[in-house]
Short mmCIF file of C-alpha atoms and ligand atoms in Angstrom, two decimals:
data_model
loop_
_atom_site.label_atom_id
_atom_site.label_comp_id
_atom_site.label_asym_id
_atom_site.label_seq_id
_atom_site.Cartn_x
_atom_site.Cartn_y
_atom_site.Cartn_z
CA UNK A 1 135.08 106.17 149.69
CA UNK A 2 137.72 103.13 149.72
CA UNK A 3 137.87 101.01 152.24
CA UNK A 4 140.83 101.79 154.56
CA UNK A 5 143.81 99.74 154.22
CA UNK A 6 144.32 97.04 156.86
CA UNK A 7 147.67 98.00 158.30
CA UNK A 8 149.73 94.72 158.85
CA UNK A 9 153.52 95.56 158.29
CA UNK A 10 154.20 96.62 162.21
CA UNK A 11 158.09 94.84 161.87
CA UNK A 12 158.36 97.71 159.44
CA UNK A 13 157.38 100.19 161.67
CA UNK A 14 154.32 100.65 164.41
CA UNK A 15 151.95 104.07 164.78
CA UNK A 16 153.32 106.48 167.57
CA UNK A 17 150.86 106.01 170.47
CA UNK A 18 148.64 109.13 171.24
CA UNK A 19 150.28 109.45 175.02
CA UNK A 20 153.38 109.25 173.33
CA UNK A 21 153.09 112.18 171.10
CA UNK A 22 151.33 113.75 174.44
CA UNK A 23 154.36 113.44 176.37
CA UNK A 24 156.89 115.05 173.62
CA UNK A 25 154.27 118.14 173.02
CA UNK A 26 156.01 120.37 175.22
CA UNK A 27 159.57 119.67 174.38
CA UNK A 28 159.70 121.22 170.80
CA UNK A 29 158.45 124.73 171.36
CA UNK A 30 157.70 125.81 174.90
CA UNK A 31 160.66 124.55 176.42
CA UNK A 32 163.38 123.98 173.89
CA UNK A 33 166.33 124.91 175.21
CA UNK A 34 169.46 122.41 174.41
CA UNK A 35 170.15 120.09 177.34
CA UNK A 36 173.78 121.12 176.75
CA UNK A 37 173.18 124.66 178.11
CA UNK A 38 174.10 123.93 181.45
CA UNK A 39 174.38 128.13 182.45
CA UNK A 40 170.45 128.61 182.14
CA UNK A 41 167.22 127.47 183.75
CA UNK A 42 165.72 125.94 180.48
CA UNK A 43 168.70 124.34 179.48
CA UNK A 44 168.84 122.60 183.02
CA UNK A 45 165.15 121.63 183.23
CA UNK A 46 165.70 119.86 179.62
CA UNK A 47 169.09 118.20 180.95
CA UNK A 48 166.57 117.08 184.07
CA UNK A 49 163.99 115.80 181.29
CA UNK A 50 166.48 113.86 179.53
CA UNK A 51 167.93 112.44 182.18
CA UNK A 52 164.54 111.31 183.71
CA UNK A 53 163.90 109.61 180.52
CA UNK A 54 167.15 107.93 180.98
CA UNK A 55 166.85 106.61 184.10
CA UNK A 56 163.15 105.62 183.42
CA UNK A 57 164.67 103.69 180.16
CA UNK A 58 167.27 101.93 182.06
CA UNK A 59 165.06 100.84 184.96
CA UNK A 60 162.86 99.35 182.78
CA UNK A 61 165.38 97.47 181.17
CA UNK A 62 167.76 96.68 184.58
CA UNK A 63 170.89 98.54 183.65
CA UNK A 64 172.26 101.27 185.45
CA UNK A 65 171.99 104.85 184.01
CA UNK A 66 174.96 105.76 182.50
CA UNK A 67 174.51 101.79 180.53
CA UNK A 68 172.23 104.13 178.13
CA UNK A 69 173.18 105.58 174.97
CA UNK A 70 170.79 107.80 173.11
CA UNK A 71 171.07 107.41 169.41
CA UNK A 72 168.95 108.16 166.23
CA UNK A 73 167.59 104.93 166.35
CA UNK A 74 168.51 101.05 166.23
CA UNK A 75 170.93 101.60 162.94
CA UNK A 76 173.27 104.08 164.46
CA UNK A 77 173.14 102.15 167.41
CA UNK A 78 174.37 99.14 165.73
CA UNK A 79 176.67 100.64 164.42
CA UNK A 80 178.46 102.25 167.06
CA UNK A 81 178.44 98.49 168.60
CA UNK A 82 179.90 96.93 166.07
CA UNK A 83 182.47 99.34 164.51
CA UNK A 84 183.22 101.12 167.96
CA UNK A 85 184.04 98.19 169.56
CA UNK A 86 186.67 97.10 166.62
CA UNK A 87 188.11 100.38 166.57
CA UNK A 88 188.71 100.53 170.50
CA UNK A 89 190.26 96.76 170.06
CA UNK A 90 193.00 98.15 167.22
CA UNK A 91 193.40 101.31 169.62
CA UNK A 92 194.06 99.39 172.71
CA UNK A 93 196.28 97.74 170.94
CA UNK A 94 194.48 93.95 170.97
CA UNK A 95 194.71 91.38 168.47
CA UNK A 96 190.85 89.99 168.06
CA UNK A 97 190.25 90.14 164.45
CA UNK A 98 187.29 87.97 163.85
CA UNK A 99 183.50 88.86 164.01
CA UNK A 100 180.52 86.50 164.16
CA UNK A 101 176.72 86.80 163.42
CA UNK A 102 173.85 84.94 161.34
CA UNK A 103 173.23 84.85 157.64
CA UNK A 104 169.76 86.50 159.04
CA UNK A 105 171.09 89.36 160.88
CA UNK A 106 169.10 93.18 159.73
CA UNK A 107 171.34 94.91 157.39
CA UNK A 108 171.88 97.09 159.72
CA UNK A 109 174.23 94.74 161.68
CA UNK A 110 175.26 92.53 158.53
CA UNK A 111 176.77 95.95 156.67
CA UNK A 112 178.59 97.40 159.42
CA UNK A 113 180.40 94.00 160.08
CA UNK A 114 180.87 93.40 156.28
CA UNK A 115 182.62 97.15 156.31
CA UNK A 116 184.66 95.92 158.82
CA UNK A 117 185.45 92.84 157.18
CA UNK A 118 186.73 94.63 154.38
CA UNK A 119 189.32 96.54 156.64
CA UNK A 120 191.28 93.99 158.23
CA UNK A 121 188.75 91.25 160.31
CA UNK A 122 187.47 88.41 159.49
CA UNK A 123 184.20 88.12 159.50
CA UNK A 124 181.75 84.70 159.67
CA UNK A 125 178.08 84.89 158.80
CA UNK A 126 176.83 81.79 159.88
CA UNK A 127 174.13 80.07 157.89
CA UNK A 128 171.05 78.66 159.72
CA UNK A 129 168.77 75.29 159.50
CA UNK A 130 165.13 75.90 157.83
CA UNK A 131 164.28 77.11 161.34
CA UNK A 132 166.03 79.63 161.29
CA UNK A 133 167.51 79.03 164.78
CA UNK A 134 170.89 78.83 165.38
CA UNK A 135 172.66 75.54 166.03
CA UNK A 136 174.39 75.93 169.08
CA UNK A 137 176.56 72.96 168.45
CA UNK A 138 177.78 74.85 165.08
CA UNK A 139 177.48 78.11 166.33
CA UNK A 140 180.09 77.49 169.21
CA UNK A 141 182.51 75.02 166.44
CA UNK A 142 182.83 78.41 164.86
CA UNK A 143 184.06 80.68 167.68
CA UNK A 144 187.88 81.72 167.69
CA UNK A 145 190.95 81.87 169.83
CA UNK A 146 190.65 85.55 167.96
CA UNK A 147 186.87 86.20 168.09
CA UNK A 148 186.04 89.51 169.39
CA UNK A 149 182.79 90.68 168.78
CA UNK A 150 179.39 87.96 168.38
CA UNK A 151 176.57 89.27 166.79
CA UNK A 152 172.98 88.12 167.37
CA UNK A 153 169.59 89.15 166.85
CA UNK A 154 166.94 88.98 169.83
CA UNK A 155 163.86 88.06 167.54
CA UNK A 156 164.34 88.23 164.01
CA UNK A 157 162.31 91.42 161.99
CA UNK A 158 161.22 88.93 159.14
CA UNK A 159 160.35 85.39 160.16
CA UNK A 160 160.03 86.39 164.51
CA UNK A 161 161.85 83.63 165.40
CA UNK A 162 164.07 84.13 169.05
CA UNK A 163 167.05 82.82 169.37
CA UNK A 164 168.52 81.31 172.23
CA UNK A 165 170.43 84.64 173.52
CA UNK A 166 171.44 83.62 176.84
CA UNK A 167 172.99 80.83 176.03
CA UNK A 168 174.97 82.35 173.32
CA UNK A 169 175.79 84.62 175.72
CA UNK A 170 177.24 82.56 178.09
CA UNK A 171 179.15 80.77 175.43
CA UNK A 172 180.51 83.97 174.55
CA UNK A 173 181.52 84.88 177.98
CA UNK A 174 183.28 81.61 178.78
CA UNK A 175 185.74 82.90 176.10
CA UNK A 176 185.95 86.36 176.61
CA UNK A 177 184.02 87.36 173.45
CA UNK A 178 181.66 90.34 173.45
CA UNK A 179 177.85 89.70 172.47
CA UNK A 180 176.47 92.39 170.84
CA UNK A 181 172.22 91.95 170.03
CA UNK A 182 170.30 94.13 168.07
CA UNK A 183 166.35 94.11 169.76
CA UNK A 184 165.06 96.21 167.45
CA UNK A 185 162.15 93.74 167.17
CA UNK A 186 162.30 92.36 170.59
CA UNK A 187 162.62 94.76 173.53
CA UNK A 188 159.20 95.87 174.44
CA UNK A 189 157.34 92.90 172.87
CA UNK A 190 159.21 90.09 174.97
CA UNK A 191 160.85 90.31 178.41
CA UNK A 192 164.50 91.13 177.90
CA UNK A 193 166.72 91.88 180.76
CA UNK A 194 169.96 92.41 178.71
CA UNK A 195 172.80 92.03 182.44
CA UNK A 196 170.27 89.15 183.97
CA UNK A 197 170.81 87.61 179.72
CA UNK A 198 174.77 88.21 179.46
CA UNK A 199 174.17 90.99 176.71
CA UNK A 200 177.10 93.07 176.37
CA UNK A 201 175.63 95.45 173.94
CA UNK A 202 171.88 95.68 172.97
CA UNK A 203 170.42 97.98 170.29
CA UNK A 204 166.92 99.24 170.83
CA UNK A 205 164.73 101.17 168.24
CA UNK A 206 161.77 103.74 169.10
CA UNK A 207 159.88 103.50 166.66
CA UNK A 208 158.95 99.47 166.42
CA UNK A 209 157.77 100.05 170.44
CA UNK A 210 155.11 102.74 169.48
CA UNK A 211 157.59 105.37 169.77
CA UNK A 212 158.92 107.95 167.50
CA UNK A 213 161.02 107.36 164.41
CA UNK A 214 164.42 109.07 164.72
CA UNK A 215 165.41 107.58 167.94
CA UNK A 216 167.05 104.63 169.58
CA UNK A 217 169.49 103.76 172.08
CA UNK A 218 172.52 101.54 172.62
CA UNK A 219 173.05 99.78 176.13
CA UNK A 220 176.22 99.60 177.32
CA UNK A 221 177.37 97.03 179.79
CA UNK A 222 180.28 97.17 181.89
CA UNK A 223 183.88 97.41 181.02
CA UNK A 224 182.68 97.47 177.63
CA UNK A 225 184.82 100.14 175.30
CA UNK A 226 183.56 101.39 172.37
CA UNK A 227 185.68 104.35 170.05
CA UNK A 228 182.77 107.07 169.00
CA UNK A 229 181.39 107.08 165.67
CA UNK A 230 180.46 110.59 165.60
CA UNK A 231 182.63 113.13 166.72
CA UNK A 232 181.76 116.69 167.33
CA UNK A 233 180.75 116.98 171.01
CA UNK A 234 181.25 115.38 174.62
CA UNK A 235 177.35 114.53 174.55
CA UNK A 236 176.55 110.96 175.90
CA UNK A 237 179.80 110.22 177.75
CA UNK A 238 181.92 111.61 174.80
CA UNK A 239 180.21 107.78 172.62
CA UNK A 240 177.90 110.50 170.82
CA UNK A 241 177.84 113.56 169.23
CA UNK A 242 175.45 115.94 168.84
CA UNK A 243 172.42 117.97 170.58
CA UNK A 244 169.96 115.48 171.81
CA UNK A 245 166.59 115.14 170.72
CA UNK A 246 164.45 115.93 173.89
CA UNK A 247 161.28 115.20 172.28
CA UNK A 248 162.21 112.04 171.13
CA UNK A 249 163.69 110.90 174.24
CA UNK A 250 160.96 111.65 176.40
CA UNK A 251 158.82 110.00 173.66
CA UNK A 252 161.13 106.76 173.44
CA UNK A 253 160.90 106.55 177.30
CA UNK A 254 157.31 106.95 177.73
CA UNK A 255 156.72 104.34 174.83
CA UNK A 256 158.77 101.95 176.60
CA UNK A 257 156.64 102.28 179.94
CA UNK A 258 153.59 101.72 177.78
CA UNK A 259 154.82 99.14 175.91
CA UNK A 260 155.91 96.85 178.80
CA UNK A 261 152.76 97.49 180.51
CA UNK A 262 150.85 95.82 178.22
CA UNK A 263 153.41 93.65 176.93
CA UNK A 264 152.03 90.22 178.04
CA UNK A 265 148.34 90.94 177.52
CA UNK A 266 149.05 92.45 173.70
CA UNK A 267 151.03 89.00 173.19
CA UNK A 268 148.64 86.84 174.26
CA UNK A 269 146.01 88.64 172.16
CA UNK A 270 148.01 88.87 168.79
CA UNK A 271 149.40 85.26 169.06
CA UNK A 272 145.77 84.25 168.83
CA UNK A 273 144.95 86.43 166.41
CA UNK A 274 147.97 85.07 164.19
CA UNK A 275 147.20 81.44 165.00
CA UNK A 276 143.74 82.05 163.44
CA UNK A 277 144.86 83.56 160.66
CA UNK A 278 147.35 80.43 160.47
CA UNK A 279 144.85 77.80 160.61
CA UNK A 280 142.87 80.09 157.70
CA UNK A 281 145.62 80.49 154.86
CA UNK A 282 146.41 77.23 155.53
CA UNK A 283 143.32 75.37 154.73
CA UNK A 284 144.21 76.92 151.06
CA UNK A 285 146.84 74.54 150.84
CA UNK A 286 150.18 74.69 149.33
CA UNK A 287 151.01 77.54 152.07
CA UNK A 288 154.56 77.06 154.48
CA UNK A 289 155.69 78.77 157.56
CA UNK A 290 159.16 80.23 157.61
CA UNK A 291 160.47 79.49 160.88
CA UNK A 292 160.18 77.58 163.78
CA UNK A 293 156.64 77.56 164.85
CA UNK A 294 158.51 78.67 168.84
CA UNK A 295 159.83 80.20 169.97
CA UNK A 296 158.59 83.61 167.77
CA UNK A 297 157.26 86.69 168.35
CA UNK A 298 153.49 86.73 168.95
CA UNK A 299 152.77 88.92 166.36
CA UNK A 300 154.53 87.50 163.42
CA UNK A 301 153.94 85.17 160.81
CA UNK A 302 155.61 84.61 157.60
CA UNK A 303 154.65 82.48 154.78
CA UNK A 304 155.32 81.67 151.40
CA UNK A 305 152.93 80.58 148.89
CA UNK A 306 153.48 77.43 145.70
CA UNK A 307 151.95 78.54 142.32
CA UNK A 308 151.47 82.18 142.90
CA UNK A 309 153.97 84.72 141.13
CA UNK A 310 155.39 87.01 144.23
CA UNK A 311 154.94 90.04 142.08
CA UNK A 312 151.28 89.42 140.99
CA UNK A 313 150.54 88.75 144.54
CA UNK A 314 151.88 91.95 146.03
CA UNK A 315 150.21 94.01 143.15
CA UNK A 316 146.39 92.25 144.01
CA UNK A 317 147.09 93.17 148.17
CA UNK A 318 148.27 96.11 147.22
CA UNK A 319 144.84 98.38 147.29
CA UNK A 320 143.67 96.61 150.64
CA UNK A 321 146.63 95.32 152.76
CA UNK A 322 149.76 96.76 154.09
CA UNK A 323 152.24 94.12 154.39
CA UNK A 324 154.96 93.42 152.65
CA UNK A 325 157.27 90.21 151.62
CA UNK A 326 160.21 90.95 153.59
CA UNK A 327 162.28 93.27 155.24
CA UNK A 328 161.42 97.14 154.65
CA UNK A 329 164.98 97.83 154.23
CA UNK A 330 165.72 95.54 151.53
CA UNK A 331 163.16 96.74 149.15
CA UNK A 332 163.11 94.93 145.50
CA UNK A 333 165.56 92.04 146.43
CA UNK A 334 163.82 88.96 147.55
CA UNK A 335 164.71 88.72 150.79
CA UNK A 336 168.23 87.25 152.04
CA UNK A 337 166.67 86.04 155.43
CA UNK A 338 164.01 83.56 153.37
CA UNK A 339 167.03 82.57 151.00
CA UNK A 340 169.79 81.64 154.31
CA UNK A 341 166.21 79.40 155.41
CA UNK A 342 167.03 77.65 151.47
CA UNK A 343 163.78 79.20 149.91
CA UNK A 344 164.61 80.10 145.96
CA UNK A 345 164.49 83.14 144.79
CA UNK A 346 161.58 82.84 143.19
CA UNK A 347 159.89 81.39 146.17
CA UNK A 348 161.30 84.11 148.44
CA UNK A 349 159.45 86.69 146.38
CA UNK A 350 155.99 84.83 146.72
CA UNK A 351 156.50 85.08 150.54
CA UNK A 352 153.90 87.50 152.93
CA UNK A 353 155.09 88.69 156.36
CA UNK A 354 151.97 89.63 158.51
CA UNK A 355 152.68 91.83 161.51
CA UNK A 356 150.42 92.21 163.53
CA UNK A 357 150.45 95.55 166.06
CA UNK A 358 148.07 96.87 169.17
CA UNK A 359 145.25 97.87 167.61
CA UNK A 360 145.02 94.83 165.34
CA UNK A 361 141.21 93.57 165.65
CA UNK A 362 139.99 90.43 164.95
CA UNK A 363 138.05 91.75 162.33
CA UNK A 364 140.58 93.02 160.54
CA UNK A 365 141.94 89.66 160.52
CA UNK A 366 138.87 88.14 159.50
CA UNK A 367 139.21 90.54 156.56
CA UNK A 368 142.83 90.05 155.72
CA UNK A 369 142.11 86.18 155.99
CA UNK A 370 139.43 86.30 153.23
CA UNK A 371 141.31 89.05 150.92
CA UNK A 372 144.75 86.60 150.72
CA UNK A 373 142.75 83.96 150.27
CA UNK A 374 140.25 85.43 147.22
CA UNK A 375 143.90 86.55 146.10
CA UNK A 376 145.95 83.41 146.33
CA UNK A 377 142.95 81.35 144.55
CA UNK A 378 142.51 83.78 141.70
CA UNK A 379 146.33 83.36 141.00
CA UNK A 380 146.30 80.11 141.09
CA UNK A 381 143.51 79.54 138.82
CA UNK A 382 145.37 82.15 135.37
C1 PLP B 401 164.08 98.32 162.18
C2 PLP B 401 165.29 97.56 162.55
C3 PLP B 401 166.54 98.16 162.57
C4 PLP B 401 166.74 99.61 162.20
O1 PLP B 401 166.21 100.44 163.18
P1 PLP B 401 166.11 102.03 162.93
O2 PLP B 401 165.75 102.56 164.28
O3 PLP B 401 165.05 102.22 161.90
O4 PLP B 401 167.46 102.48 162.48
C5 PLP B 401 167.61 97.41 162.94
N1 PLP B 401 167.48 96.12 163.28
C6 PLP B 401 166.30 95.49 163.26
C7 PLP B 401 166.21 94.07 163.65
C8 PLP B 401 165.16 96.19 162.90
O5 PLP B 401 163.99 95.56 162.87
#
C-alpha cells in the first residue's frame, strides 16, 4: 500500500472535527424541520437550535446576537460587506465613492471591490513592502475625504502574516470610514475580539476552524447598513435570504467552541513545529521566507526556492505531500500575493506554502522535512 499523503495545505481548508460532525448528526434527518416554520413544534425547536448556535457564536466572539449573520461561508460574507455596504451608501443617498484594501487581499474581497470599481467607485489596492505588512504611514496618505469602505485582511491565507488591524481601525474611525476584515484565516487561530479591535464588519469561514464547508458568517457592528445581496426571504434580519442550514450552524458553532479552546496550546505546538521545519529547509540553502518572520500565524510558512522549476517541484511532492504554492482559489496563476511581495513570476511559481493543522505530528514533519529536501536537491542537481 502507499504511504498516506502528509496533509499540509490547512489555509486551503482543515478536516471537520469528529465532535463537530457529532453535533450536526441530528439536524439533517430526525429533526429537520425549517427554522422558518414558526406554527409547529419542530420548526420552533430548530429556530431554538439556531439561535443557540448564534448566541454561542457571538459570545465567543463579544458581539451581541443579532451582530451575526449566517452565510454560506467567508465568500458570500464578503461579499455582502463589501457590495451591501456600497449599495446602502448610493441608497441613502451619500456621496463616498472610494474603496481601499491591499494588493494581498483573498479574491474573495479583491473581486467584489474590483466589481464595484467598475460601477462607479474608485477603488485603491494598495501595494505592500516585501513584508507584506502594511505601511501605516502610506496606508493612512491614501485615505479620502470620500473613502467609504477599508478593506483588510486579519492574517493573510498565503504568507500568515497579521496586520496591524486595530490600528487601521482606529485610523479608519477617526474619519468616519468603515473597516471591513475578512478572518477567514484568523478567527479561531488568534484572539480576535472584532468591537474591543474597531472592526466594523468581519467575515468568518467554517470550514478553515474545523468546521463544515458551506458555512460562514458576517458580523455586523452597530449602525452599520448593509443593502441584501440575496433577496427572496426576511431570513437573517431581511440581510439574507434563504432557509438556513441547521446542520451547518450548529456545526460552525460547536467548531468555534473547540477551536478557541485549544487555540493557544495548538499555536504554541505548530509554531514549533514550523520553526523546525524552518531551520531544516533552510540549511539547503538558497531557500527565502515570504513575509515578516512576526507577527504570522503559527501554522504558516511560505517559501520560495532559487534553481528549482515551480512546476517540476509540485509534480515530485505531488505523490507524498499535500500542499500547494499558493492560494487554493487561484489555481494555475502564480500567485498575486507572492508577486505584490516583488517575487517574479517565475519565482512565485517555485514557492511552497506549508500549513500546518491540529493533528500535525512532529513526525510528519520530520517526513515532509526530508521529502522537500530529497526533492529540492534532485532538482537542483538536472
Ligand atoms: C478561504 C478564504 C475565503 C473564502 O472562504 P469560503 O468560506 O470558502 O467562501 C475568503 N477569504 C480568505 C482569507 C480565505 O482564506
Amino acid at each position: 500500500m502507499a504511504d498516506p499523503v502528509i496533509y499540509l495545505d490547512h489555509q486551503a481548508t482543515t478536516p471537520c472535527e469528529p465532535a463537530v460532525v457529532e453535533a450536526m448528526a441530528p439536524w439533517w434527518s430526525e429533526e429537520f424541520a425549517n427554522p422558518s416554520s414558526r406554527s409547529h413544534r419542530p420548526g420552533l425547536l430548530a429556530a431554538a437550535a439556531v439561535e443557540q448556535a448564534r448566541g454561542q457564536i457571538a459570545g465567543a466572539l463579544g458581539v451581541p446576537a443579532n451582530a451575526v449573520v449566517f452565510t454560506s461561508g467567508a465568500t458570500e460574507a464578503n461579499n455582502l460587506a463589501i457590495k451591501g455596504l456600497a449599495e446602502a451608501e448610493l441608497l441613502a443617498g451619500g456621496s463616498r465613492r472610494h474603496l481601499l484594501c491591499l494588493s494581498t487581499e483573498h479574491r474573495a474581497v479583491l473581486d467584489p471591490l474590483r466589481y464595484l470599481s467598475r460601477h462607479g467607485f474608485a477603488l485603491t489596492e494598495l501595494p505592500v513592502p516585501p513584508s507584506g505588512l502594511v505601511d501605516l504611514e502610506q496606508f493612512s496618505q491614501h485615505l479620502r475625504a470620500d473613502t467609504l469602505l477599508v478593506s483588510v485582511m486579519a492574517a493573510n491565507n498565503e504568507i500568515g502574516v497579521l496586520q496591524p488591524i486595530s490600528a487601521i481601525a482606529r485610523l479608519c474611525r477617526e474619519r468616519g470610514i468603515r473597516f471591513h476584515c475578512d478572518g477567514a484565516q484568523a478567527v479561531g487561530h488568534i484572539p480576535l475580539q472584532p468591537a474591543a479591535l474597531g472592526i466594523d464588519l468581519l467575515s468568518i469561514s467554517g470550514h478553515k476552524l474545523y468546521g463544515p464547508k458551506g458555512i460562514g458568517a458576517l458580523v455586523v457592528g452597530p449602525g452599520v447598513q448593509l443593502a441584501p445581496q440575496l433577496h427572496g426571504g426576511s431570513q437573517e434580519q431581511g440581510l439574507r435570504a434563504g432557509s438556513l442550514p441547521v446542520p451547518l450552524i450548529v456545526g460552525l458553532a460547536k467548531a468555534l467552541e473547540l477551536a478557541m479552546a485549544d487555540q493557544a496550546e495548538r499555536a504554541e505546538r505548530l509554531a514549533a513545529l514550523r520553526d523546525q521545519l524552518w531551520q531544516r529547509l533552510q540549511a539547503l540553502g538558497g531557500i527565502h521566507r515570504n513575509g515578516a518572520a512576526a507577527p504570522r500565524l503559527a501554522h504558516n510558512l511560505n517559501i520560495w526556492i532559487e534553481g528549482v522549476d515551480g512546476a517540476a517541484l509540485q509534480r515530485a511532492l505531488r505523490p507524498s505531500l499535500a500542499l500547494s504554492s499558493g492560494s487554493a482559489c487561484s489555481s494555475g496563476e502564480p500567485s498575486h500575493v507572492l508577486q505584490a511581495l516583488g517575487l517574479s513570476r517565475q519565482q512565485a511559481a517555485a514557492a511552497l506554502r506549508f500549513g500546518l493543522g491540529r493533528r500535525t505530528s512532529g513526525a510528519e514533519i520530520e517526513a515532509a522535512a526530508e521529502l522537500v529536501s530529497a526533492a529540492i536537491t534532485e532538482l537542483r542537481q538536472r
